[in-house]
Coordinates of N, CA and C and ligand atoms in Angstrom, one line a residue:
X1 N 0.8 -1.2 0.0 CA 0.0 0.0 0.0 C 0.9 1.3 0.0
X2 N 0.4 2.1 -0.8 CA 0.9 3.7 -0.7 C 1.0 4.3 0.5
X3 N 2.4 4.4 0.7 CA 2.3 5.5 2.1 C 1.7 6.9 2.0
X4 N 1.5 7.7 2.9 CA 1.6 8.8 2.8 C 1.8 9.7 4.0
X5 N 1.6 11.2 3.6 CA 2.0 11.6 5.0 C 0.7 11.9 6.1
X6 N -0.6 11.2 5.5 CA -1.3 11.5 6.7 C -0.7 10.0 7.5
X7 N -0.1 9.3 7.3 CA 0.2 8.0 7.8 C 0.9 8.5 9.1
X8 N 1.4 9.4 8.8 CA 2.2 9.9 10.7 C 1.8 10.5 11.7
X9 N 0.5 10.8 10.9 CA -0.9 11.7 11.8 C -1.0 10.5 13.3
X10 N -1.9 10.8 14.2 CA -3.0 9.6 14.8 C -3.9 10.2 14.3
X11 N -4.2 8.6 14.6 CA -5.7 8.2 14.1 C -7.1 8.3 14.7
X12 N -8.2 9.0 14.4 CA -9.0 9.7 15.3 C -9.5 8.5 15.5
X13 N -10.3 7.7 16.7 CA -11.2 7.0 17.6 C -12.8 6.8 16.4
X14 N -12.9 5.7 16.3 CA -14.3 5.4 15.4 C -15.5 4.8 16.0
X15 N -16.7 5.2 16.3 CA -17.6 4.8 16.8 C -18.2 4.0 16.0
X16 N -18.4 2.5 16.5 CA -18.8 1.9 15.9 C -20.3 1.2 15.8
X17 N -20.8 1.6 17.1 CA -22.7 1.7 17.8 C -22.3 2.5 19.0
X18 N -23.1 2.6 19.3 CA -23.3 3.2 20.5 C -22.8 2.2 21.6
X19 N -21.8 2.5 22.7 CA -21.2 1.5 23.4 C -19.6 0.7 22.6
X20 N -19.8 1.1 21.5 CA -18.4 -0.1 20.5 C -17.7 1.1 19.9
X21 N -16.2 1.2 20.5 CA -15.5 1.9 20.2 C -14.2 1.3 19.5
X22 N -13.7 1.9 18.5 CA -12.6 1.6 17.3 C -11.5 2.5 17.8
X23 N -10.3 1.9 19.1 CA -9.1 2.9 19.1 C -7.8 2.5 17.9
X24 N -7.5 3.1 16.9 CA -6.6 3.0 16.1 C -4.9 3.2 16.9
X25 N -4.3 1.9 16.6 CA -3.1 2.0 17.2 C -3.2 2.2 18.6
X26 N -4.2 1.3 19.3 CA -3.7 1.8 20.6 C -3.0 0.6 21.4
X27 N -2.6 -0.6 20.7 CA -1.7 -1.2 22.1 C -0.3 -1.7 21.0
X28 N -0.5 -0.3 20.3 CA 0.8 -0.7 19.8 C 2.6 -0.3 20.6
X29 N 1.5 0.2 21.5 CA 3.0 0.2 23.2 C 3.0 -1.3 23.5
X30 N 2.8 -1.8 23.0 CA 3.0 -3.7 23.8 C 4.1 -3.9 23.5
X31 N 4.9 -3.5 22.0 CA 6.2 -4.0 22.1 C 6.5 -5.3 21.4
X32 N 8.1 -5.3 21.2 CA 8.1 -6.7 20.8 C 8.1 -7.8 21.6
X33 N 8.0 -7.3 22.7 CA 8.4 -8.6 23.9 C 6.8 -8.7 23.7
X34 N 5.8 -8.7 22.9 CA 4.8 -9.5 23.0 C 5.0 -10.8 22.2
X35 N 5.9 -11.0 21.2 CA 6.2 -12.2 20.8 C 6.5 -13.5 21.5
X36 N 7.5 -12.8 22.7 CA 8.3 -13.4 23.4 C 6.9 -14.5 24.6
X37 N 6.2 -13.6 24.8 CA 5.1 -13.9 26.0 C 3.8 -15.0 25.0
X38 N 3.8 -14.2 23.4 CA 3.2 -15.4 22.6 C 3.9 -16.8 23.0
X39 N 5.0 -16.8 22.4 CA 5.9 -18.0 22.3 C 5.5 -18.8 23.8
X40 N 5.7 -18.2 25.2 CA 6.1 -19.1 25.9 C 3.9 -20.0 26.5
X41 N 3.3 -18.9 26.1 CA 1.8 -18.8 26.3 C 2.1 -20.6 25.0
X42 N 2.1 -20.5 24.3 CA 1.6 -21.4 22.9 C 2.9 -23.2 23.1
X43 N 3.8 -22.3 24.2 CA 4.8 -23.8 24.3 C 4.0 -24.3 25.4
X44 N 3.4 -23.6 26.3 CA 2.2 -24.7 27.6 C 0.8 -24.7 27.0
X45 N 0.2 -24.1 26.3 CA -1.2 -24.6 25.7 C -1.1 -24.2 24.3
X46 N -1.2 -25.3 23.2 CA -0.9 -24.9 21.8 C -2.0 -24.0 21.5
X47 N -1.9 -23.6 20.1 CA -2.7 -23.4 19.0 C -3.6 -24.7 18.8
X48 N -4.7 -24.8 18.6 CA -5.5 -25.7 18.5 C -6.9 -25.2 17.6
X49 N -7.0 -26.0 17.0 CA -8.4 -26.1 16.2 C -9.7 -26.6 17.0
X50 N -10.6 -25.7 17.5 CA -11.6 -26.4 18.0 C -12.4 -26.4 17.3
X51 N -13.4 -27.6 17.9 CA -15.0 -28.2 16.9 C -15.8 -27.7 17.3
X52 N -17.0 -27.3 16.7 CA -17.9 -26.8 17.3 C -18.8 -27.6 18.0
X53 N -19.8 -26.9 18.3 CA -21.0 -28.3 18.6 C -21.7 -29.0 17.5
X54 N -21.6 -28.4 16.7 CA -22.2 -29.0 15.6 C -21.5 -29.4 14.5
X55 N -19.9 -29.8 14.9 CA -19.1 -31.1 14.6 C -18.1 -30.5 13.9
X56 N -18.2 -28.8 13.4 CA -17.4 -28.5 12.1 C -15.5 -27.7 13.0
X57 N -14.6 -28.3 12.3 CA -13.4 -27.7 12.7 C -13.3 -25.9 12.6
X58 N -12.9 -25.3 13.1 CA -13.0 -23.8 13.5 C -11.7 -23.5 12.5
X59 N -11.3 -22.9 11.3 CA -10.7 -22.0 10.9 C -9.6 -21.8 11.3
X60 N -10.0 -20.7 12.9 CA -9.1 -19.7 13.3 C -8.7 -21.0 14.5
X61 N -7.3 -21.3 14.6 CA -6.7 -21.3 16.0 C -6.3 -21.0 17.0
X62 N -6.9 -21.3 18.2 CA -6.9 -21.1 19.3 C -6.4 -21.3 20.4
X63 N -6.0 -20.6 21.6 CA -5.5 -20.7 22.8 C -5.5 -19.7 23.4
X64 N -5.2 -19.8 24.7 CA -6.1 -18.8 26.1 C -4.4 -18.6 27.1
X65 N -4.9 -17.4 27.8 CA -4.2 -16.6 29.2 C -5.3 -16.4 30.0
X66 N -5.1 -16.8 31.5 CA -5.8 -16.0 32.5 C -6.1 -16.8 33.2
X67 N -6.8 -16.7 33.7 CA -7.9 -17.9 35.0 C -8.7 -18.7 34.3
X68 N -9.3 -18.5 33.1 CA -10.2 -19.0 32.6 C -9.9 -19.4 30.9
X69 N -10.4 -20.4 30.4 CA -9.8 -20.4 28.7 C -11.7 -20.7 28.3
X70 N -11.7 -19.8 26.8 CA -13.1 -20.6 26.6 C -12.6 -21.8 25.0
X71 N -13.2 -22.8 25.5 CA -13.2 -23.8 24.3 C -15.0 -24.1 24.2
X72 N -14.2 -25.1 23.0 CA -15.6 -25.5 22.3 C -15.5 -26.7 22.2
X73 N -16.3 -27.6 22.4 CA -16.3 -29.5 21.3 C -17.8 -29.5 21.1
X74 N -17.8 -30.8 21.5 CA -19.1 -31.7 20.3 C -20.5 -31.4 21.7
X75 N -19.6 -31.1 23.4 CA -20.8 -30.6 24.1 C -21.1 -29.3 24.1
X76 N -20.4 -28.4 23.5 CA -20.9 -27.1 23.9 C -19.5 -25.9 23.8
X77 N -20.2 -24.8 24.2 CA -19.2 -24.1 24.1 C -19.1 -23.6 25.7
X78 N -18.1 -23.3 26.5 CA -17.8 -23.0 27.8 C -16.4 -22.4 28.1
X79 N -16.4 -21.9 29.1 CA -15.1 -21.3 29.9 C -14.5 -22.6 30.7
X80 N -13.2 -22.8 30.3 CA -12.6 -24.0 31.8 C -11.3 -23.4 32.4
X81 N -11.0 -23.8 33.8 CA -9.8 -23.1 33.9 C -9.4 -24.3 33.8
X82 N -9.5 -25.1 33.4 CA -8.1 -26.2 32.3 C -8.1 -26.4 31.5
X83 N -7.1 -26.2 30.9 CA -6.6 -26.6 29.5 C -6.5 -28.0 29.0
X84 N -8.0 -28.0 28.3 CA -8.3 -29.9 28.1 C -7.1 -30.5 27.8
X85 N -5.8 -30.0 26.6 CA -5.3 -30.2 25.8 C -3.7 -30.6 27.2
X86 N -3.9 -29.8 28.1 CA -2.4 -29.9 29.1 C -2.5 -30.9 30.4
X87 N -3.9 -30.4 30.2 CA -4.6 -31.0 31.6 C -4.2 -29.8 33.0
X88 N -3.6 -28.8 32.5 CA -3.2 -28.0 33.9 C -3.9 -26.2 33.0
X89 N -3.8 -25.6 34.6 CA -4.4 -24.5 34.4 C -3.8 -23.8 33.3
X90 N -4.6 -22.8 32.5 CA -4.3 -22.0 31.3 C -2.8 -20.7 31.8
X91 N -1.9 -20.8 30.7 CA -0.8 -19.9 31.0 C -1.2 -18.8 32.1
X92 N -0.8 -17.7 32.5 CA -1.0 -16.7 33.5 C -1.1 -15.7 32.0
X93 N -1.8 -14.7 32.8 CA -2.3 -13.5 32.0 C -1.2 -12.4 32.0
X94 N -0.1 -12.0 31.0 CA 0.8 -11.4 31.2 C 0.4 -9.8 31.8
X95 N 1.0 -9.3 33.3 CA 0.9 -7.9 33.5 C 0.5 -6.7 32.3
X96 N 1.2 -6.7 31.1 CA 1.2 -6.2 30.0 C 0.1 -6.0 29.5
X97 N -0.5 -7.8 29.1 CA -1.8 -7.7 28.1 C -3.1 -7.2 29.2
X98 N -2.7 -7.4 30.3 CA -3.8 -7.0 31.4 C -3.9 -5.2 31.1
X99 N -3.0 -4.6 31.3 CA -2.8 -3.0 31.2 C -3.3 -2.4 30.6
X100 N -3.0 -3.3 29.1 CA -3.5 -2.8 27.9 C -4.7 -2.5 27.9
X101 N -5.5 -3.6 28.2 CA -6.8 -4.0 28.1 C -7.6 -3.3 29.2
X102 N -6.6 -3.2 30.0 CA -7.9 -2.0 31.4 C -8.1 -1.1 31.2
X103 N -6.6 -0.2 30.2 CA -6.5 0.8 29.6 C -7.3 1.2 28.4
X104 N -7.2 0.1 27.5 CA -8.2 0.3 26.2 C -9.6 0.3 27.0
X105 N -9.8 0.2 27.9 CA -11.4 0.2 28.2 C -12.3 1.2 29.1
X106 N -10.7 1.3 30.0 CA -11.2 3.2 30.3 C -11.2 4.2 29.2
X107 N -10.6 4.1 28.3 CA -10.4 4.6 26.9 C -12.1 5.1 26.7
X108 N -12.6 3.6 26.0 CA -13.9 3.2 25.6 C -14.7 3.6 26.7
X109 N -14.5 4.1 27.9 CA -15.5 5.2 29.1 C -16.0 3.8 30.0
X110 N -15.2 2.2 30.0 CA -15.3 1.3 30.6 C -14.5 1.5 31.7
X111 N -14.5 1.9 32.9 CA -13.7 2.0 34.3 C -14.0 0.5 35.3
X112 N -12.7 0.2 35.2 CA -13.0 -1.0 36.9 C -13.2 -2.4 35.8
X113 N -12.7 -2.5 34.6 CA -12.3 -4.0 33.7 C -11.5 -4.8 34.4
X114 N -11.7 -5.8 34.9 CA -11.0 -6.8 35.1 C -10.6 -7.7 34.9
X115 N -10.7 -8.1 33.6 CA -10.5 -9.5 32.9 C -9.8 -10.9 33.4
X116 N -10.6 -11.4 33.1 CA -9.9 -12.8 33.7 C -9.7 -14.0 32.9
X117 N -10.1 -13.7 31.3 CA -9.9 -14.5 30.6 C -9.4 -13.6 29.3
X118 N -8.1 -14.9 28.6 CA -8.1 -13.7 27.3 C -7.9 -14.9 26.2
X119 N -8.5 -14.6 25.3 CA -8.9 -15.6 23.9 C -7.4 -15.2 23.5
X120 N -6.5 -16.1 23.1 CA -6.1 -15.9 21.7 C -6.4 -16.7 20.7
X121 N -6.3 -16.0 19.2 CA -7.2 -16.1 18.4 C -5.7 -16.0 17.1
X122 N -5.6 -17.3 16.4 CA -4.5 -17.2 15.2 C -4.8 -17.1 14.3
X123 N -5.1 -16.3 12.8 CA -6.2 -16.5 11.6 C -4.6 -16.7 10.8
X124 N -4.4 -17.5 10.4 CA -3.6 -17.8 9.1 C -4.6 -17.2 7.5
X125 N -3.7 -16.9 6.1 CA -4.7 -16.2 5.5 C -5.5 -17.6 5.1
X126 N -6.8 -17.5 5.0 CA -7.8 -18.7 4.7 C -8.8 -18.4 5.6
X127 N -8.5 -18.1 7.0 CA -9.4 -18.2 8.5 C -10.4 -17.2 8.0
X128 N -11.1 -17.7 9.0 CA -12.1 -16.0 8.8 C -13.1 -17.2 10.5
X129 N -13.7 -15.5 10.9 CA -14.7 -16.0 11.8 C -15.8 -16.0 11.6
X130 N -17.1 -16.8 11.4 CA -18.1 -16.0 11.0 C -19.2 -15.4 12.4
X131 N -20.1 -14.7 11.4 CA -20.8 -13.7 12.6 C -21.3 -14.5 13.8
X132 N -21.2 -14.0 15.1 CA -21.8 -14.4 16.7 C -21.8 -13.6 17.1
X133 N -22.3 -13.5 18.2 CA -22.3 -12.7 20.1 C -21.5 -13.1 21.0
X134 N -20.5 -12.7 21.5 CA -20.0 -13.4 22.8 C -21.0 -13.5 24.3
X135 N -21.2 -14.1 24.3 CA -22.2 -14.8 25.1 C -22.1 -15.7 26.4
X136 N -20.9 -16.6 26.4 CA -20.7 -17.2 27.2 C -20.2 -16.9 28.9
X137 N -20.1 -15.2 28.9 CA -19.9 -14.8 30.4 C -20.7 -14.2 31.1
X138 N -20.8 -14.5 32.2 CA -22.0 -14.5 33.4 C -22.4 -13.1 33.3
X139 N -21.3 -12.1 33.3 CA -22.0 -10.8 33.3 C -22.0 -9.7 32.2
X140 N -22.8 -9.5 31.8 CA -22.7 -8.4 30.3 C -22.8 -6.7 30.4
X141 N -22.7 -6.5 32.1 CA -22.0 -5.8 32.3 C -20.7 -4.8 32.4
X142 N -20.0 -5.9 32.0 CA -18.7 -5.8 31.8 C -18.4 -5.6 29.8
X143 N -17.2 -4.8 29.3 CA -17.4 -5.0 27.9 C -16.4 -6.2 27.7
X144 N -15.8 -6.1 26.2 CA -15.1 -7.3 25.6 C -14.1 -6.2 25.2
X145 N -12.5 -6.3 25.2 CA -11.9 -5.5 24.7 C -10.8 -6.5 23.8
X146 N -10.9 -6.3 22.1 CA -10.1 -7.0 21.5 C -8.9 -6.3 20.7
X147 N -7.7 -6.6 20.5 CA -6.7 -6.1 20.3 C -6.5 -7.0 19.2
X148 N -6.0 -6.4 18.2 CA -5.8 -7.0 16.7 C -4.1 -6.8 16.3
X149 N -3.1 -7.9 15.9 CA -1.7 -8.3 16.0 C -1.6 -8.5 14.5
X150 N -0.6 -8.2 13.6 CA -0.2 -8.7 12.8 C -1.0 -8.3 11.4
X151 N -0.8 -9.0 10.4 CA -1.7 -8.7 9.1 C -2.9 -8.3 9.4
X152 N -3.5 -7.2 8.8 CA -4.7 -6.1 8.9 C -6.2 -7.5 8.4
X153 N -7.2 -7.0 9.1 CA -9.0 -7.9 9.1 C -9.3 -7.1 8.6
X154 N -10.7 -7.8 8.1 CA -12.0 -7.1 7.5 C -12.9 -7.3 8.9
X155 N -13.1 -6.7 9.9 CA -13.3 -6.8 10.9 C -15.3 -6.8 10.8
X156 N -15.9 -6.9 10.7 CA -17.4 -7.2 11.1 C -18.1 -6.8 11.9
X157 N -19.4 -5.7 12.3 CA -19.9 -5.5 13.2 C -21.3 -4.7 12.9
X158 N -22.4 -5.6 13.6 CA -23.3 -5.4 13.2 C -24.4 -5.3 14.5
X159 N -26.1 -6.1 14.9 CA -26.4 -5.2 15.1 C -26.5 -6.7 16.5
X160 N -27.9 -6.2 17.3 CA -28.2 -7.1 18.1 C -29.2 -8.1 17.7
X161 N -29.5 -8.3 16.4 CA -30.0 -10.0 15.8 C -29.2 -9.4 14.4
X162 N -29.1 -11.2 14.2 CA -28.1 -11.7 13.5 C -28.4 -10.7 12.0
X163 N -29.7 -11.0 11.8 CA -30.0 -10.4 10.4 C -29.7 -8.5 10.0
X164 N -29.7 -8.5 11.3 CA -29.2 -6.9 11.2 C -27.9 -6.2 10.5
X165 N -28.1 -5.4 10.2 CA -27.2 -4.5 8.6 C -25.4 -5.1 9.4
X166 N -24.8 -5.0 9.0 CA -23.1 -5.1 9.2 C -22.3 -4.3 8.7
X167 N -21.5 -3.8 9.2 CA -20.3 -2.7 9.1 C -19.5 -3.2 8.8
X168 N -18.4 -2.7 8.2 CA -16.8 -3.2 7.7 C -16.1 -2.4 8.2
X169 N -14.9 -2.7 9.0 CA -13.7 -2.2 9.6 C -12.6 -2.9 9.2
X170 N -11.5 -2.2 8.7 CA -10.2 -2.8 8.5 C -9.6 -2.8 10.1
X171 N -9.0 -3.7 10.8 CA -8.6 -3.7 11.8 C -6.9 -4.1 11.7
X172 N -5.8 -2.7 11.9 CA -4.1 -3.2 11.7 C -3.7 -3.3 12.9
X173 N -2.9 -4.0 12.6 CA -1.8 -4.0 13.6 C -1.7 -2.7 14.9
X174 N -2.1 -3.4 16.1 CA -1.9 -2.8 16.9 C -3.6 -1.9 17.5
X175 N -4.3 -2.3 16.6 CA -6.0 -1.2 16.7 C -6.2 -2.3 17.8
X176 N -7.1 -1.5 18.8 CA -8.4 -2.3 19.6 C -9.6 -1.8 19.4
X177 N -10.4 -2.8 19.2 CA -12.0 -2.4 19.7 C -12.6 -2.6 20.8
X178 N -13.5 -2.1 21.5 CA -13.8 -2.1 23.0 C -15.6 -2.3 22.4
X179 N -16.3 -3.1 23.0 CA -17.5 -3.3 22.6 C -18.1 -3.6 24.0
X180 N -19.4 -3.0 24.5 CA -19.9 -3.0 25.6 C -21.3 -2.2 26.0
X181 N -22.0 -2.2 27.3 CA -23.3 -1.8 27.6 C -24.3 -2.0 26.2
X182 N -24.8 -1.2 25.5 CA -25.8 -1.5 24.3 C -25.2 -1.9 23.2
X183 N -24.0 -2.2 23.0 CA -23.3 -3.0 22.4 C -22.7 -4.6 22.8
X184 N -22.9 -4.7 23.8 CA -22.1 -5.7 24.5 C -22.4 -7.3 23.8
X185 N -23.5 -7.4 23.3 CA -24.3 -8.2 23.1 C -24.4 -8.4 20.9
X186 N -23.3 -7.4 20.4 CA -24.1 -7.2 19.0 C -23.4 -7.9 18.3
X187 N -23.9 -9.0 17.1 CA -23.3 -9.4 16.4 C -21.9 -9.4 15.8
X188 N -20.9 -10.3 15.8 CA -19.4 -9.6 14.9 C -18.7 -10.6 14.3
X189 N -18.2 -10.5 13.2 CA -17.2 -11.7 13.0 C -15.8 -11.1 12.0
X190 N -14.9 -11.9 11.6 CA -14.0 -11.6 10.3 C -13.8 -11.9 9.4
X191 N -13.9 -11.3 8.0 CA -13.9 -11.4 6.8 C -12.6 -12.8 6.8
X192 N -12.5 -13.9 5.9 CA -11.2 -14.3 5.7 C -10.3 -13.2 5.5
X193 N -8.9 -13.9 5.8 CA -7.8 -13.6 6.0 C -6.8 -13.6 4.9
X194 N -6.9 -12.2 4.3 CA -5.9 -12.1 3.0 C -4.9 -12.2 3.5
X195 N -3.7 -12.9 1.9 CA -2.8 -13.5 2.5 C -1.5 -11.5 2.4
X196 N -0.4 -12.1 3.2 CA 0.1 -11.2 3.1 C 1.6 -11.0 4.3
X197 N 2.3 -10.4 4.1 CA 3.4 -10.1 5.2 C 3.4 -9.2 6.2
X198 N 3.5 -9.2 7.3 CA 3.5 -8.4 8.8 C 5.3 -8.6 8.6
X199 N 5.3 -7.3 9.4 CA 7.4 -7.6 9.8 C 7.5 -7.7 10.5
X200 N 6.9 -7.9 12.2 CA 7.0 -8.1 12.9 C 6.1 -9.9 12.9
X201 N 5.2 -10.3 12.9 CA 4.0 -11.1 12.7 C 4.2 -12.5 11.5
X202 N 4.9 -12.3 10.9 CA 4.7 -12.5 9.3 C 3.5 -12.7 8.6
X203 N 3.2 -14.2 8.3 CA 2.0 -14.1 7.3 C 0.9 -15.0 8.3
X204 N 0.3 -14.3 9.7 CA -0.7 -14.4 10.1 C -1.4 -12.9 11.1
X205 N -2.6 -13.4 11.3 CA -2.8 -12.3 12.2 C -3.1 -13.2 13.9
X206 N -2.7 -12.0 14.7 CA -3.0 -12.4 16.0 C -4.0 -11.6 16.6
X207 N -5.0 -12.0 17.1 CA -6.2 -11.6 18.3 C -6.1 -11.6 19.2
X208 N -6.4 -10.8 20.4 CA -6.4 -11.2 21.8 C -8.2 -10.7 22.3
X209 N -8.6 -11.5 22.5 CA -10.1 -11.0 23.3 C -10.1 -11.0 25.2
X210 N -10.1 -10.3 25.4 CA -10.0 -10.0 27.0 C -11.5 -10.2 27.3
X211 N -11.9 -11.0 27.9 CA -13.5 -11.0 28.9 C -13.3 -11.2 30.5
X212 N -14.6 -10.4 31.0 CA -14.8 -10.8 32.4 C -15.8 -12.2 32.0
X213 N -15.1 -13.4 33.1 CA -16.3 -14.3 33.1 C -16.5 -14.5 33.9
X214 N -16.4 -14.6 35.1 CA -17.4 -14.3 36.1 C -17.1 -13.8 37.4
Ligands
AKG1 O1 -10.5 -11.7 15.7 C1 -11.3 -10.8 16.0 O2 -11.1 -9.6 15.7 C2 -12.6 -11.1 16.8 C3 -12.5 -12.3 17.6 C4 -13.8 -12.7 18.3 O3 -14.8 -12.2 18.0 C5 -13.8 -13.7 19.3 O4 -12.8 -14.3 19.7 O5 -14.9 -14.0 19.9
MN2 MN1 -16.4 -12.7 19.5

């Protein structure tokens, strides 16, 4: 892509519904030592392909930080704080990704985030997610704050039933979205995953979803 010189501007904050906020470049203070904390998170609980309930392999690859991991199989979808796949509790939630994320959320006018569970989420290009609700945590007073790593999404968000209109967001390296209160609940997913080079990342993207579960 063509550089140019609004490229050295920042980037103004995009509302995406009421409650779902778009901060451009904001945890791009994480650094490279987020590699480092990838690496040791993915050598105690891999990347893994979960199934749904209704039998089909998931795309995007997965694995968790925090007290809590959420997976999927053939019963359902749920939060465990073990890692089926290690048999022991899910890596610790690095100081760092916590900061970020309490930070991105007072940002988003979310004060007192606590998260206790954080998705990560590997889209090689082919992945894509398709549209849901995060749903699976006890309280929906709390928002969802996701941080987007590596090659740039067609990011998805739409309304509170499925059939409702959808937005398009390119989401790069280093953007978070903060979704919460009359948003907390609205439809979202990701376009597949053009292929492409990150220089830090190479040719995938990384997700982190931060939730309160309970
Ligand atoms: O990858 C993303 O940007 C969204 C991930 C997501 O919606 C999820 O993990 O539930
Ligand atoms: Mn989601």
């Amino acid at each position: 892509m063509q550089e140019s010189f609004f490229d050295f501007l920042p980037k103004p904050t995009v509302i995406l519904a009421e409650g779902a906020v778009l901060l451009p470049g904001f945890a791009l203070g994480l650094g490279a030592d987020i590699l480092s904390f990838l690496n040791s998170i993915q050598a105690a609980s891999p990347f893994r392909h979960m199934i749904t309930p209704g039998g089909h392999r998931m795309s995007v690859a997965m694995t968790n930080c925090g007290k809590f991991g959420w997976v999927s199989d053939k019963t359902g979808y749920r939060y465990d704080p073990v890692d089926p796949l290690s048999n022991r509790s899910w890596p610790e939630m690095p100081a760092s990704f916590l900061k970020i994320a309490t930070e991105a959320a007072v940002a988003a006018g979310y004060s007192g985030f606590q998260p206790d569970a954080c998705l990560i989420n590997r889209y090689l290009p082919g992945s894509k997610l398709s549209l849901h609700q995060d749903r699976n945590e006890a309280d929906f007073t709390q928002p969802i704050v996701s941080v987007s790593l590596g090659l740039p999404a067609s990011f998805l968000f739409g309304g509170l039933k499925r059939k409702d209109a959808v937005k398009k967001y390119t989401l790069e390296h280093g953007d978070v979205v903060v979704w919460g209160g009359p948003s907390r609940l609205c439809y979202h997913g990701v376009n597949t995953l053009k292929t492409g080079e990150h220089p830090a990342f190479g040719k995938q993207r990384i997700n982190l979803t931060f939730r309160k579960v309970v």
